[in-house]
Amino acid sequence: MLGGLILLTITVLWGDVQADWPSWRGPRTDAVVRGFPVPEALPATLNQIWRKEVGGLRVAGGCVRRRLSFL
């Protein structure tokens, strides 16, 4: 009984966390930005805000599904 109560509590709390998490391509997964005024034109130059140096070996992650591998 205690195990069931713990499982129920985790399920309820996890569902609440998932409800607030923005998914891929936005909260509605439709790649639409709502409530953002689109500028008429972009500036001629852009200011760099941040930069991160990435050194060493550059490796892409892979994915294996059954007998297929994707890189």
N, CA, C and O atoms as a printed pandas DataFrame, in Angstrom:
     atom_number atom_name residue_name chain_id  residue_number  x_coord  y_coord  z_coord
0              1         N          MET        A               1    0.815   -1.187    0.000
1              2        CA          MET        A               1    0.000    0.000    0.000
2              3         C          MET        A               1    0.863    1.257    0.000
3              4         O          MET        A               1    0.562    2.224   -0.699
4              5         N          LEU        A               2    1.935    1.238    0.786
5              6        CA          LEU        A               2    2.824    2.391    0.838
6              7         C          LEU        A               2    3.496    2.608   -0.518
7              8         O          LEU        A               2    3.677    3.745   -0.954
8              9         N          GLY        A               3    3.864    1.508   -1.178
9             10        CA          GLY        A               3    4.473    1.620   -2.506
10            11         C          GLY        A               3    3.530    2.252   -3.509
11            12         O          GLY        A               3    3.947    3.071   -4.329
12            13         N          GLY        A               4    2.264    1.879   -3.450
13            14        CA          GLY        A               4    1.270    2.466   -4.348
14            15         C          GLY        A               4    1.075    3.949   -4.091
15            16         O          GLY        A               4    0.911    4.731   -5.027
16            17         N          LEU        A               5    1.095    4.335   -2.820
17            18        CA          LEU        A               5    0.953    5.747   -2.464
18            19         C          LEU        A               5    2.150    6.558   -2.957
19            20         O          LEU        A               5    1.987    7.674   -3.450
20            21         N          ILE        A               6    3.335    6.004   -2.825
21            22        CA          ILE        A               6    4.538    6.689   -3.314
22            23         C          ILE        A               6    4.487    6.825   -4.827
23            24         O          ILE        A               6    4.799    7.889   -5.362
24            25         N          LEU        A               7    4.101    5.770   -5.520
25            26        CA          LEU        A               7    3.997    5.810   -6.978
26            27         C          LEU        A               7    2.963    6.836   -7.427
27            28         O          LEU        A               7    3.199    7.572   -8.385
28            29         N          LEU        A               8    1.844    6.892   -6.760
29            30        CA          LEU        A               8    0.810    7.871   -7.093
30            31         C          LEU        A               8    1.316    9.298   -6.880
31            32         O          LEU        A               8    1.072   10.172   -7.712
32            33         N          THR        A               9    2.012    9.534   -5.783
33            34        CA          THR        A               9    2.552   10.867   -5.494
34            35         C          THR        A               9    3.558   11.286   -6.557
35            36         O          THR        A               9    3.507   12.418   -7.040
36            37         N          ILE        A              10    4.463   10.400   -6.926
37            38        CA          ILE        A              10    5.456   10.712   -7.960
38            39         C          ILE        A              10    4.777   10.983   -9.290
39            40         O          ILE        A              10    5.158   11.914  -10.000
40            41         N          THR        A              11    3.782   10.187   -9.635
41            42        CA          THR        A              11    3.067   10.374  -10.901
42            43         C          THR        A              11    2.371   11.725  -10.944
43            44         O          THR        A              11    2.439   12.421  -11.956
44            45         N          VAL        A              12    1.712   12.101   -9.875
45            46        CA          VAL        A              12    1.003   13.384   -9.834
46            47         C          VAL        A              12    1.994   14.540   -9.915
47            48         O          VAL        A              12    1.775   15.488  -10.670
48            49         N          LEU        A              13    3.075   14.472   -9.152
49            50        CA          LEU        A              13    4.066   15.547   -9.179
50            51         C          LEU        A              13    4.774   15.620  -10.521
51            52         O          LEU        A              13    5.015   16.718  -11.022
52            53         N          TRP        A              14    5.114   14.485  -11.117
53            54        CA          TRP        A              14    5.802   14.459  -12.411
54            55         C          TRP        A              14    4.906   15.039  -13.497
55            56         O          TRP        A              14    5.388   15.763  -14.368
56            57         N          GLY        A              15    3.632   14.740  -13.465
57            58        CA          GLY        A              15    2.709   15.288  -14.454
58            59         C          GLY        A              15    2.617   16.796  -14.360
59            60         O          GLY        A              15    2.486   17.471  -15.381
60            61         N          ASP        A              16    2.683   17.337  -13.153
61            62        CA          ASP        A              16    2.642   18.781  -12.966
62            63         C          ASP        A              16    3.904   19.434  -13.517
63            64         O          ASP        A              16    3.830   20.498  -14.131
64            65         N          VAL        A              17    5.052   18.814  -13.307
65            66        CA          VAL        A              17    6.304   19.339  -13.851
66            67         C          VAL        A              17    6.267   19.295  -15.371
67            68         O          VAL        A              17    6.675   20.257  -16.021
68            69         N          GLN        A              18    5.792   18.213  -15.945
69            70        CA          GLN        A              18    5.734   18.081  -17.395
70            71         C          GLN        A              18    4.800   19.105  -18.022
71            72         O          GLN        A              18    5.037   19.535  -19.151
72            73         N          ALA        A              19    3.745   19.508  -17.320
73            74        CA          ALA        A              19    2.787   20.455  -17.877
74            75         C          ALA        A              19    3.414   21.822  -18.097
75            76         O          ALA        A              19    3.001   22.539  -19.008
76            77         N          ASP        A              20    4.404   22.208  -17.287
77            78        CA          ASP        A              20    5.031   23.514  -17.411
78            79         C          ASP        A              20    6.260   23.511  -18.310
79            80         O          ASP        A              20    6.791   24.579  -18.611
80            81         N          TRP        A              21    6.723   22.358  -18.742
81            82        CA          TRP        A              21    7.962   22.278  -19.510
82            83         C          TRP        A              21    7.693   22.600  -20.972
83            84         O          TRP        A              21    6.843   21.959  -21.589
84            85         N          PRO        A              22    8.401   23.586  -21.550
85            86        CA          PRO        A              22    8.209   23.880  -22.964
86            87         C          PRO        A              22    8.817   22.772  -23.815
87            88         O          PRO        A              22    9.985   22.422  -23.645
88            89         N          SER        A              23    8.047   22.238  -24.703
89            90        CA          SER        A              23    8.542   21.143  -25.526
90            91         C          SER        A              23    9.227   21.673  -26.775
91            92         O          SER        A              23    9.321   22.883  -26.984
92            93         N          TRP        A              24    9.694   20.767  -27.586
93            94        CA          TRP        A              24   10.385   21.115  -28.817
94            95         C          TRP        A              24    9.472   21.960  -29.701
95            96         O          TRP        A              24    8.305   21.613  -29.880
96            97         N          ARG        A              25    9.967   23.041  -30.247
97            98        CA          ARG        A              25    9.234   23.955  -31.122
98            99         C          ARG        A              25    8.140   24.720  -30.391
99           100         O          ARG        A              25    7.160   25.135  -31.010
100          101         N          GLY        A              26    8.290   24.913  -29.084
101          102        CA          GLY        A              26    7.345   25.725  -28.329
102          103         C          GLY        A              26    6.366   24.899  -27.526
103          104         O          GLY        A              26    6.298   23.680  -27.683
104          105         N          PRO        A              27    5.610   25.557  -26.668
105          106        CA          PRO        A              27    4.688   24.848  -25.788
106          107         C          PRO        A              27    3.627   24.039  -26.527
107          108         O          PRO        A              27    3.174   23.009  -26.027
108          109         N          ARG        A              28    3.230   24.491  -27.703
109          110        CA          ARG        A              28    2.211   23.763  -28.470
110          111         C          ARG        A              28    2.809   22.917  -29.592
111          112         O          ARG        A              28    2.073   22.343  -30.395
112          113         N          THR        A              29    4.120   22.838  -29.651
113          114        CA          THR        A              29    4.869   22.096  -30.682
114          115         C          THR        A              29    4.451   22.462  -32.099
115          116         O          THR        A              29    4.384   21.596  -32.972
116          117         N          ASP        A              30    4.167   23.748  -32.331
117          118        CA          ASP        A              30    3.768   24.172  -33.670
118          119         C          ASP        A              30    4.710   25.220  -34.261
119          120         O          ASP        A              30    4.451   25.722  -35.355
120          121         N          ALA        A              31    5.798   25.564  -33.561
121          122        CA          ALA        A              31    6.801   26.528  -34.019
122          123         C          ALA        A              31    6.206   27.906  -34.280
123          124         O          ALA        A              31    6.695   28.632  -35.145
124          125         N          VAL        A              32    5.167   28.276  -33.552
125          126        CA          VAL        A              32    4.537   29.586  -33.695
126          127         C          VAL        A              32    4.791   30.379  -32.417
127          128         O          VAL        A              32    4.546   29.892  -31.314
128          129         N          VAL        A              33    5.290   31.619  -32.580
129          130        CA          VAL        A              33    5.518   32.501  -31.441
130          131         C          VAL        A              33    4.315   33.414  -31.314
131          132         O          VAL        A              33    3.991   34.159  -32.239
132          133         N          ARG        A              34    3.663   33.358  -30.184
133          134        CA          ARG        A              34    2.482   34.184  -29.956
134          135         C          ARG        A              34    2.832   35.341  -29.021
135          136         O          ARG        A              34    3.595   35.173  -28.070
136          137         N          GLY        A              35    2.270   36.511  -29.300
137          138        CA          GLY        A              35    2.483   37.658  -28.431
138          139         C          GLY        A              35    3.824   38.335  -28.614
139          140         O          GLY        A              35    4.257   39.062  -27.720
140          141         N          PHE        A              36    4.501   38.129  -29.734
141          142        CA          PHE        A              36    5.790   38.763  -29.999
142          143         C          PHE        A              36    5.651   39.680  -31.201
143          144         O          PHE        A              36    5.304   39.223  -32.290
144          145         N          PRO        A              37    5.917   40.976  -31.020
145          146        CA          PRO        A              37    5.808   41.885  -32.165
146          147         C          PRO        A              37    6.976   41.677  -33.128
147          148         O          PRO        A              37    8.132   41.851  -32.742
148          149         N          VAL        A              38    6.695   41.317  -34.341
149          150        CA          VAL        A              38    7.733   41.071  -35.345
150          151         C          VAL        A              38    8.232   42.416  -35.863
151          152         O          VAL        A              38    7.423   43.247  -36.276
152          153         N          PRO        A              39    9.555   42.652  -35.853
153          154        CA          PRO        A              39   10.066   43.923  -36.353
154          155         C          PRO        A              39    9.873   44.043  -37.863
155          156         O          PRO        A              39    9.885   43.047  -38.585
156          157         N          GLU        A              40    9.696   45.266  -38.319
157          158        CA          GLU        A              40    9.522   45.517  -39.754
158          159         C          GLU        A              40   10.789   45.187  -40.531
159          160         O          GLU        A              40   10.717   44.663  -41.643
160          161         N          ALA        A              41   11.959   45.491  -39.950
161          162        CA          ALA        A              41   13.238   45.227  -40.621
162          163         C          ALA        A              41   14.281   44.861  -39.573
163          164         O          ALA        A              41   14.189   45.269  -38.415
164          165         N          LEU        A              42   15.265   44.093  -39.996
165          166        CA          LEU        A              42   16.368   43.740  -39.110
166          167         C          LEU        A              42   17.462   44.791  -39.230
167          168         O          LEU        A              42   17.598   45.411  -40.285
168          169         N          PRO        A              43   18.250   45.012  -38.174
169          170        CA          PRO        A              43   19.332   45.991  -38.260
170          171         C          PRO        A              43   20.412   45.533  -39.245
171          172         O          PRO        A              43   20.545   44.341  -39.523
172          173         N          ALA        A              44   21.176   46.490  -39.765
173          174        CA          ALA        A              44   22.235   46.176  -40.735
174          175         C          ALA        A              44   23.343   45.356  -40.090
175          176         O          ALA        A              44   23.916   44.482  -40.740
176          177         N          THR        A              45   23.657   45.621  -38.826
177          178        CA          THR        A              45   24.686   44.857  -38.123
178          179         C          THR        A              45   24.100   44.331  -36.819
179          180         O          THR        A              45   23.186   44.921  -36.243
180          181         N          LEU        A              46   24.641   43.229  -36.379
181          182        CA          LEU        A              46   24.204   42.626  -35.122
182          183         C          LEU        A              46   25.347   42.667  -34.122
183          184         O          LEU        A              46   26.507   42.517  -34.506
184          185         N          ASN        A              47   25.042   42.864  -32.862
185          186        CA          ASN        A              47   26.049   42.869  -31.805
186          187         C          ASN        A              47   26.174   41.470  -31.225
187          188         O          ASN        A              47   25.176   40.821  -30.913
188          189         N          GLN        A              48   27.415   41.015  -31.085
189          190        CA          GLN        A              48   27.649   39.705  -30.492
190          191         C          GLN        A              48   27.463   39.814  -28.987
191          192         O          GLN        A              48   28.091   40.651  -28.338
192          193         N          ILE        A              49   26.607   38.977  -28.438
193          194        CA          ILE        A              49   26.300   39.025  -27.010
194          195         C          ILE        A              49   27.190   38.074  -26.221
195          196         O          ILE        A              49   27.660   38.429  -25.139
196          197         N          TRP        A              50   27.430   36.883  -26.735
197          198        CA          TRP        A              50   28.264   35.923  -26.036
198          199         C          TRP        A              50   28.991   35.041  -27.042
199          200         O          TRP        A              50   28.635   34.983  -28.219
200          201         N          ARG        A              51   30.017   34.359  -26.550
201          202        CA          ARG        A              51   30.810   33.466  -27.390
202          203         C          ARG        A              51   31.352   32.350  -26.510
203          204         O          ARG        A              51   31.736   32.587  -25.365
204          205         N          LYS        A              52   31.384   31.155  -27.036
205          206        CA          LYS        A              52   31.919   30.008  -26.309
206          207         C          LYS        A              52   32.883   29.265  -27.214
207          208         O          LYS        A              52   32.495   28.779  -28.277
208          209         N          GLU        A              53   34.137   29.175  -26.797
209          210        CA          GLU        A              53   35.139   28.428  -27.552
210          211         C          GLU        A              53   34.934   26.932  -27.302
211          212         O          GLU        A              53   34.804   26.494  -26.159
212          213         N          VAL        A              54   34.908   26.176  -28.365
213          214        CA          VAL        A              54   34.776   24.728  -28.274
214          215         C          VAL        A              54   36.051   24.137  -28.845
215          216         O          VAL        A              54   36.313   24.237  -30.044
216          217         N          GLY        A              55   36.830   23.529  -27.987
217          218        CA          GLY        A              55   38.101   22.987  -28.431
218          219         C          GLY        A              55   38.114   21.475  -28.378
219          220         O          GLY        A              55   37.184   20.834  -27.890
220          221         N          GLY        A              56   39.193   20.931  -28.895
221          222        CA          GLY        A              56   39.361   19.492  -28.851
222          223         C          GLY        A              56   38.621   18.772  -29.955
223          224         O          GLY        A              56   38.249   19.363  -30.969
224          225         N          LEU        A              57   38.418   17.510  -29.744
225          226        CA          LEU        A              57   37.775   16.644  -30.724
226          227         C          LEU        A              57   36.300   16.992  -30.852
227          228         O          LEU        A              57   35.591   17.121  -29.855
228          229         N          ARG        A              58   35.855   17.138  -32.074
229          230        CA          ARG        A              58   34.438   17.423  -32.314
230          231         C          ARG        A              58   33.756   16.130  -32.746
231          232         O          ARG        A              58   34.086   15.552  -33.782
232          233         N          VAL        A              59   32.817   15.697  -31.946
233          234        CA          VAL        A              59   32.156   14.428  -32.198
234          235         C          VAL        A              59   30.649   14.638  -32.146
235          236         O          VAL        A              59   30.132   15.310  -31.253
236          237         N          ALA        A              60   29.957   14.056  -33.110
237          238        CA          ALA        A              60   28.498   14.085  -33.090
238          239         C          ALA        A              60   28.000   12.840  -32.374
239          240         O          ALA        A              60   28.576   11.761  -32.509
240          241         N          GLY        A              61   26.947   12.995  -31.627
241          242        CA          GLY        A              61   26.370   11.859  -30.931
242          243         C          GLY        A              61   25.631   10.940  -31.889
243          244         O          GLY        A              61   25.160   11.380  -32.937
244          245         N          GLY        A              62   25.533    9.707  -31.544
245          246        CA          GLY        A              62   24.853    8.737  -32.388
246          247         C          GLY        A              62   23.621    8.176  -31.713
247          248         O          GLY        A              62   23.423    8.345  -30.510
248          249         N          CYS        A              63   22.806    7.515  -32.490
249          250        CA          CYS        A              63   21.588    6.903  -31.986
250          251         C          CYS        A              63   21.469    5.518  -32.604
251          252         O          CYS        A              63   21.614    5.365  -33.817
252          253         N          VAL        A              64   21.211    4.532  -31.801
253          254        CA          VAL        A              64   21.057    3.170  -32.301
254          255         C          VAL        A              64   19.632    2.728  -32.022
255          256         O          VAL        A              64   19.155    2.805  -30.889
256          257         N          ARG        A              65   18.961    2.266  -33.061
257          258        CA          ARG        A              65   17.588    1.769  -32.927
258          259         C          ARG        A              65   17.527    0.422  -33.614
259          260         O          ARG        A              65   17.667    0.330  -34.834
260          261         N          ARG        A              66   17.321   -0.598  -32.849
261          262        CA          ARG        A              66   17.319   -1.978  -33.333
262          263         C          ARG        A              66   18.630   -2.263  -34.060
263          264         O          ARG        A              66   19.685   -2.256  -33.426
264          265         N          ARG        A              67   18.597   -2.513  -35.365
265          266        CA          ARG        A              67   19.834   -2.817  -36.088
266          267         C          ARG        A              67   20.341   -1.635  -36.896
267          268         O          ARG        A              67   21.311   -1.782  -37.640
268          269         N          LEU        A              68   19.721   -0.473  -36.777
269          270        CA          LEU        A              68   20.131    0.708  -37.530
270          271         C          LEU        A              68   20.858    1.680  -36.612
271          272         O          LEU        A              68   20.505    1.821  -35.441
272          273         N          SER        A              69   21.864    2.343  -37.144
273          274        CA          SER        A              69   22.541    3.385  -36.377
274          275         C          SER        A              69   22.506    4.680  -37.174
275          276         O          SER        A              69   22.679    4.679  -38.393
276          277         N          PHE        A              70   22.282    5.771  -36.482
277          278        CA          PHE        A              70   22.178    7.090  -37.100
278          279         C          PHE        A              70   23.228    8.000  -36.486
279          280         O          PHE        A              70   23.409    8.022  -35.268
280          281         N          LEU        A              71   23.918    8.748  -37.331
281          282        CA          LEU        A              71   24.914    9.714  -36.843
282          283         C          LEU        A              71   24.535   11.094  -37.280
283          284         O          LEU        A              71   25.242   12.054  -36.973
